[in-house]
Amino acid sequence: MSRIGVEESLTNIQEVLREKGFDVVEIKQEADAKNVDCCVVTGLESNIMGISDTSLKASIIEANGLTADEVCREVENKVNAIQ
């Protein structure tokens, strides 16, 4: 099962991903993003937690302007690409 890190403010996206069977980890700080396959953040320009740091091996999805279903499709595409 893929572990998906989701910024704590994106509760609707967390719920949709859990319903789809993903192991969702709430990201409150940069350390929470370790060992996840994909991260969903509100916006890369804010980069409050340093999650867009190139040392992070997970794919990063910017949720700004996307619906929860659109983000879920993006996550599924990223996860399928790494398997």
Short mmCIF file of N, CA and C in Angstrom, two decimals:
data_model
loop_
_atom_site.label_atom_id
_atom_site.label_comp_id
_atom_site.label_asym_id
_atom_site.label_seq_id
_atom_site.Cartn_x
_atom_site.Cartn_y
_atom_site.Cartn_z
N MET A 1 0.84 -1.18 0.00
CA MET A 1 0.00 0.00 0.00
C MET A 1 0.89 1.24 0.00
N SER A 2 0.55 2.19 -0.82
CA SER A 2 1.33 3.41 -0.94
C SER A 2 1.03 4.37 0.21
N ARG A 3 2.11 4.98 0.73
CA ARG A 3 1.96 5.99 1.79
C ARG A 3 1.95 7.35 1.13
N ILE A 4 0.91 8.12 1.43
CA ILE A 4 0.77 9.45 0.84
C ILE A 4 0.77 10.48 1.96
N GLY A 5 1.69 11.42 1.88
CA GLY A 5 1.72 12.52 2.83
C GLY A 5 0.84 13.65 2.34
N VAL A 6 -0.03 14.15 3.20
CA VAL A 6 -0.93 15.23 2.82
C VAL A 6 -0.84 16.34 3.87
N GLU A 7 -0.66 17.55 3.41
CA GLU A 7 -0.58 18.70 4.31
C GLU A 7 -1.82 18.72 5.21
N GLU A 8 -1.63 19.06 6.48
CA GLU A 8 -2.69 18.92 7.48
C GLU A 8 -3.95 19.72 7.16
N SER A 9 -3.85 20.81 6.43
CA SER A 9 -5.03 21.63 6.13
C SER A 9 -5.91 21.02 5.04
N LEU A 10 -5.43 20.01 4.35
CA LEU A 10 -6.16 19.42 3.22
C LEU A 10 -6.96 18.19 3.66
N THR A 11 -7.85 18.40 4.63
CA THR A 11 -8.58 17.27 5.21
C THR A 11 -9.50 16.58 4.20
N ASN A 12 -10.09 17.34 3.29
CA ASN A 12 -10.97 16.70 2.30
C ASN A 12 -10.19 15.76 1.38
N ILE A 13 -8.98 16.13 1.04
CA ILE A 13 -8.14 15.28 0.20
C ILE A 13 -7.69 14.05 0.99
N GLN A 14 -7.37 14.24 2.27
CA GLN A 14 -7.01 13.09 3.11
C GLN A 14 -8.13 12.06 3.13
N GLU A 15 -9.37 12.53 3.29
CA GLU A 15 -10.52 11.63 3.35
C GLU A 15 -10.71 10.85 2.05
N VAL A 16 -10.61 11.54 0.91
CA VAL A 16 -10.80 10.88 -0.38
C VAL A 16 -9.71 9.83 -0.61
N LEU A 17 -8.47 10.16 -0.27
CA LEU A 17 -7.38 9.20 -0.46
C LEU A 17 -7.55 7.98 0.45
N ARG A 18 -8.00 8.19 1.68
CA ARG A 18 -8.25 7.06 2.59
C ARG A 18 -9.36 6.16 2.03
N GLU A 19 -10.41 6.78 1.49
CA GLU A 19 -11.51 6.02 0.90
C GLU A 19 -11.03 5.16 -0.27
N LYS A 20 -9.99 5.64 -0.98
CA LYS A 20 -9.43 4.90 -2.11
C LYS A 20 -8.43 3.83 -1.66
N GLY A 21 -8.18 3.75 -0.35
CA GLY A 21 -7.31 2.71 0.17
C GLY A 21 -5.86 3.09 0.39
N PHE A 22 -5.54 4.36 0.26
CA PHE A 22 -4.17 4.80 0.50
C PHE A 22 -3.90 4.95 1.99
N ASP A 23 -2.65 4.73 2.38
CA ASP A 23 -2.18 4.97 3.75
C ASP A 23 -1.80 6.45 3.81
N VAL A 24 -2.62 7.26 4.46
CA VAL A 24 -2.43 8.72 4.46
C VAL A 24 -1.73 9.15 5.74
N VAL A 25 -0.67 9.94 5.57
CA VAL A 25 0.08 10.50 6.69
C VAL A 25 -0.12 12.01 6.66
N GLU A 26 -0.57 12.58 7.78
CA GLU A 26 -0.76 14.03 7.84
C GLU A 26 0.59 14.70 8.02
N ILE A 27 0.87 15.68 7.17
CA ILE A 27 2.16 16.39 7.22
C ILE A 27 1.98 17.69 8.00
N LYS A 28 2.67 17.75 9.13
CA LYS A 28 2.66 18.97 9.94
C LYS A 28 4.01 19.67 9.89
N GLN A 29 5.06 18.89 9.61
CA GLN A 29 6.41 19.43 9.50
C GLN A 29 7.18 18.57 8.51
N GLU A 30 8.33 19.05 8.10
CA GLU A 30 9.10 18.38 7.06
C GLU A 30 9.39 16.91 7.38
N ALA A 31 9.69 16.61 8.64
CA ALA A 31 10.02 15.24 9.03
C ALA A 31 8.88 14.27 8.75
N ASP A 32 7.64 14.75 8.76
CA ASP A 32 6.48 13.89 8.49
C ASP A 32 6.47 13.40 7.04
N ALA A 33 7.18 14.09 6.16
CA ALA A 33 7.19 13.74 4.74
C ALA A 33 8.20 12.66 4.40
N LYS A 34 8.94 12.20 5.38
CA LYS A 34 9.92 11.14 5.14
C LYS A 34 9.18 9.82 4.92
N ASN A 35 9.73 8.99 4.06
CA ASN A 35 9.20 7.64 3.81
C ASN A 35 7.79 7.62 3.25
N VAL A 36 7.43 8.61 2.46
CA VAL A 36 6.14 8.57 1.76
C VAL A 36 6.44 8.46 0.26
N ASP A 37 5.48 7.92 -0.48
CA ASP A 37 5.65 7.77 -1.92
C ASP A 37 5.29 9.04 -2.68
N CYS A 38 4.45 9.86 -2.06
CA CYS A 38 3.94 11.05 -2.73
C CYS A 38 3.50 12.05 -1.66
N CYS A 39 3.67 13.34 -1.94
CA CYS A 39 3.23 14.39 -1.01
C CYS A 39 2.25 15.31 -1.71
N VAL A 40 1.19 15.67 -0.99
CA VAL A 40 0.21 16.63 -1.50
C VAL A 40 0.31 17.87 -0.62
N VAL A 41 0.61 19.01 -1.25
CA VAL A 41 0.78 20.26 -0.52
C VAL A 41 -0.15 21.32 -1.10
N THR A 42 -0.39 22.39 -0.33
CA THR A 42 -1.30 23.44 -0.79
C THR A 42 -0.69 24.25 -1.92
N GLY A 43 0.60 24.50 -1.85
CA GLY A 43 1.25 25.27 -2.90
C GLY A 43 2.75 25.28 -2.74
N LEU A 44 3.47 25.06 -3.83
CA LEU A 44 4.93 25.01 -3.75
C LEU A 44 5.55 26.37 -3.50
N GLU A 45 4.85 27.43 -3.89
CA GLU A 45 5.43 28.75 -3.70
C GLU A 45 5.53 29.12 -2.23
N SER A 46 4.62 28.59 -1.41
CA SER A 46 4.69 28.90 0.01
C SER A 46 5.82 28.13 0.68
N ASN A 47 5.93 26.84 0.38
CA ASN A 47 7.01 25.98 0.86
C ASN A 47 7.35 26.23 2.32
N ILE A 48 6.33 26.34 3.14
CA ILE A 48 6.51 26.66 4.55
C ILE A 48 7.36 25.61 5.26
N MET A 49 7.14 24.35 4.94
CA MET A 49 7.82 23.27 5.64
C MET A 49 9.05 22.75 4.91
N GLY A 50 9.42 23.35 3.80
CA GLY A 50 10.59 22.88 3.06
C GLY A 50 10.33 21.59 2.33
N ILE A 51 9.07 21.26 2.09
CA ILE A 51 8.74 19.97 1.49
C ILE A 51 9.18 19.88 0.04
N SER A 52 9.32 20.98 -0.66
CA SER A 52 9.74 20.90 -2.05
C SER A 52 11.26 20.75 -2.18
N ASP A 53 11.93 20.58 -1.08
CA ASP A 53 13.37 20.37 -1.06
C ASP A 53 13.73 19.21 -1.97
N THR A 54 14.76 19.38 -2.77
CA THR A 54 15.13 18.34 -3.73
C THR A 54 15.64 17.07 -3.06
N SER A 55 15.94 17.11 -1.78
CA SER A 55 16.39 15.89 -1.09
C SER A 55 15.23 14.92 -0.85
N LEU A 56 14.00 15.40 -0.95
CA LEU A 56 12.84 14.54 -0.78
C LEU A 56 12.67 13.68 -2.03
N LYS A 57 12.58 12.37 -1.83
CA LYS A 57 12.50 11.46 -2.96
C LYS A 57 11.07 11.25 -3.47
N ALA A 58 10.09 11.68 -2.72
CA ALA A 58 8.69 11.49 -3.10
C ALA A 58 8.27 12.50 -4.16
N SER A 59 7.29 12.11 -4.97
CA SER A 59 6.68 13.05 -5.91
C SER A 59 5.87 14.07 -5.12
N ILE A 60 5.82 15.29 -5.61
CA ILE A 60 5.07 16.34 -4.93
C ILE A 60 3.94 16.81 -5.84
N ILE A 61 2.74 16.87 -5.29
CA ILE A 61 1.58 17.34 -6.03
C ILE A 61 1.07 18.60 -5.37
N GLU A 62 0.95 19.65 -6.15
CA GLU A 62 0.41 20.91 -5.65
C GLU A 62 -1.10 20.88 -5.82
N ALA A 63 -1.83 20.97 -4.71
CA ALA A 63 -3.29 20.84 -4.73
C ALA A 63 -4.01 22.15 -5.05
N ASN A 64 -3.28 23.25 -5.09
CA ASN A 64 -3.89 24.55 -5.32
C ASN A 64 -4.67 24.57 -6.63
N GLY A 65 -5.98 24.87 -6.55
CA GLY A 65 -6.82 24.96 -7.74
C GLY A 65 -7.40 23.64 -8.22
N LEU A 66 -7.08 22.54 -7.55
CA LEU A 66 -7.59 21.22 -7.94
C LEU A 66 -8.65 20.75 -6.96
N THR A 67 -9.60 19.96 -7.45
CA THR A 67 -10.58 19.33 -6.56
C THR A 67 -9.92 18.12 -5.90
N ALA A 68 -10.56 17.59 -4.87
CA ALA A 68 -10.04 16.39 -4.20
C ALA A 68 -9.94 15.23 -5.17
N ASP A 69 -10.92 15.08 -6.06
CA ASP A 69 -10.89 13.99 -7.04
C ASP A 69 -9.75 14.17 -8.04
N GLU A 70 -9.49 15.40 -8.45
CA GLU A 70 -8.37 15.66 -9.37
C GLU A 70 -7.04 15.34 -8.70
N VAL A 71 -6.90 15.71 -7.44
CA VAL A 71 -5.68 15.40 -6.70
C VAL A 71 -5.52 13.89 -6.58
N CYS A 72 -6.62 13.20 -6.29
CA CYS A 72 -6.58 11.75 -6.16
C CYS A 72 -6.11 11.09 -7.46
N ARG A 73 -6.59 11.58 -8.59
CA ARG A 73 -6.15 11.05 -9.89
C ARG A 73 -4.66 11.29 -10.09
N GLU A 74 -4.19 12.47 -9.71
CA GLU A 74 -2.76 12.78 -9.81
C GLU A 74 -1.93 11.82 -8.94
N VAL A 75 -2.40 11.59 -7.72
CA VAL A 75 -1.71 10.67 -6.82
C VAL A 75 -1.66 9.28 -7.43
N GLU A 76 -2.79 8.80 -7.95
CA GLU A 76 -2.82 7.47 -8.57
C GLU A 76 -1.85 7.37 -9.74
N ASN A 77 -1.77 8.42 -10.55
CA ASN A 77 -0.84 8.44 -11.68
C ASN A 77 0.61 8.37 -11.21
N LYS A 78 0.94 9.16 -10.18
CA LYS A 78 2.32 9.17 -9.66
C LYS A 78 2.68 7.82 -9.05
N VAL A 79 1.76 7.25 -8.28
CA VAL A 79 2.02 5.97 -7.62
C VAL A 79 2.19 4.87 -8.66
N ASN A 80 1.34 4.86 -9.67
CA ASN A 80 1.44 3.85 -10.73
C ASN A 80 2.74 3.99 -11.50
N ALA A 81 3.24 5.20 -11.65
CA ALA A 81 4.48 5.44 -12.38
C ALA A 81 5.71 4.90 -11.64
N ILE A 82 5.65 4.86 -10.30
CA ILE A 82 6.82 4.39 -9.55
C ILE A 82 6.76 2.90 -9.24
N GLN A 83 5.65 2.26 -9.55
CA GLN A 83 5.55 0.82 -9.26
C GLN A 83 6.05 -0.01 -10.40
#
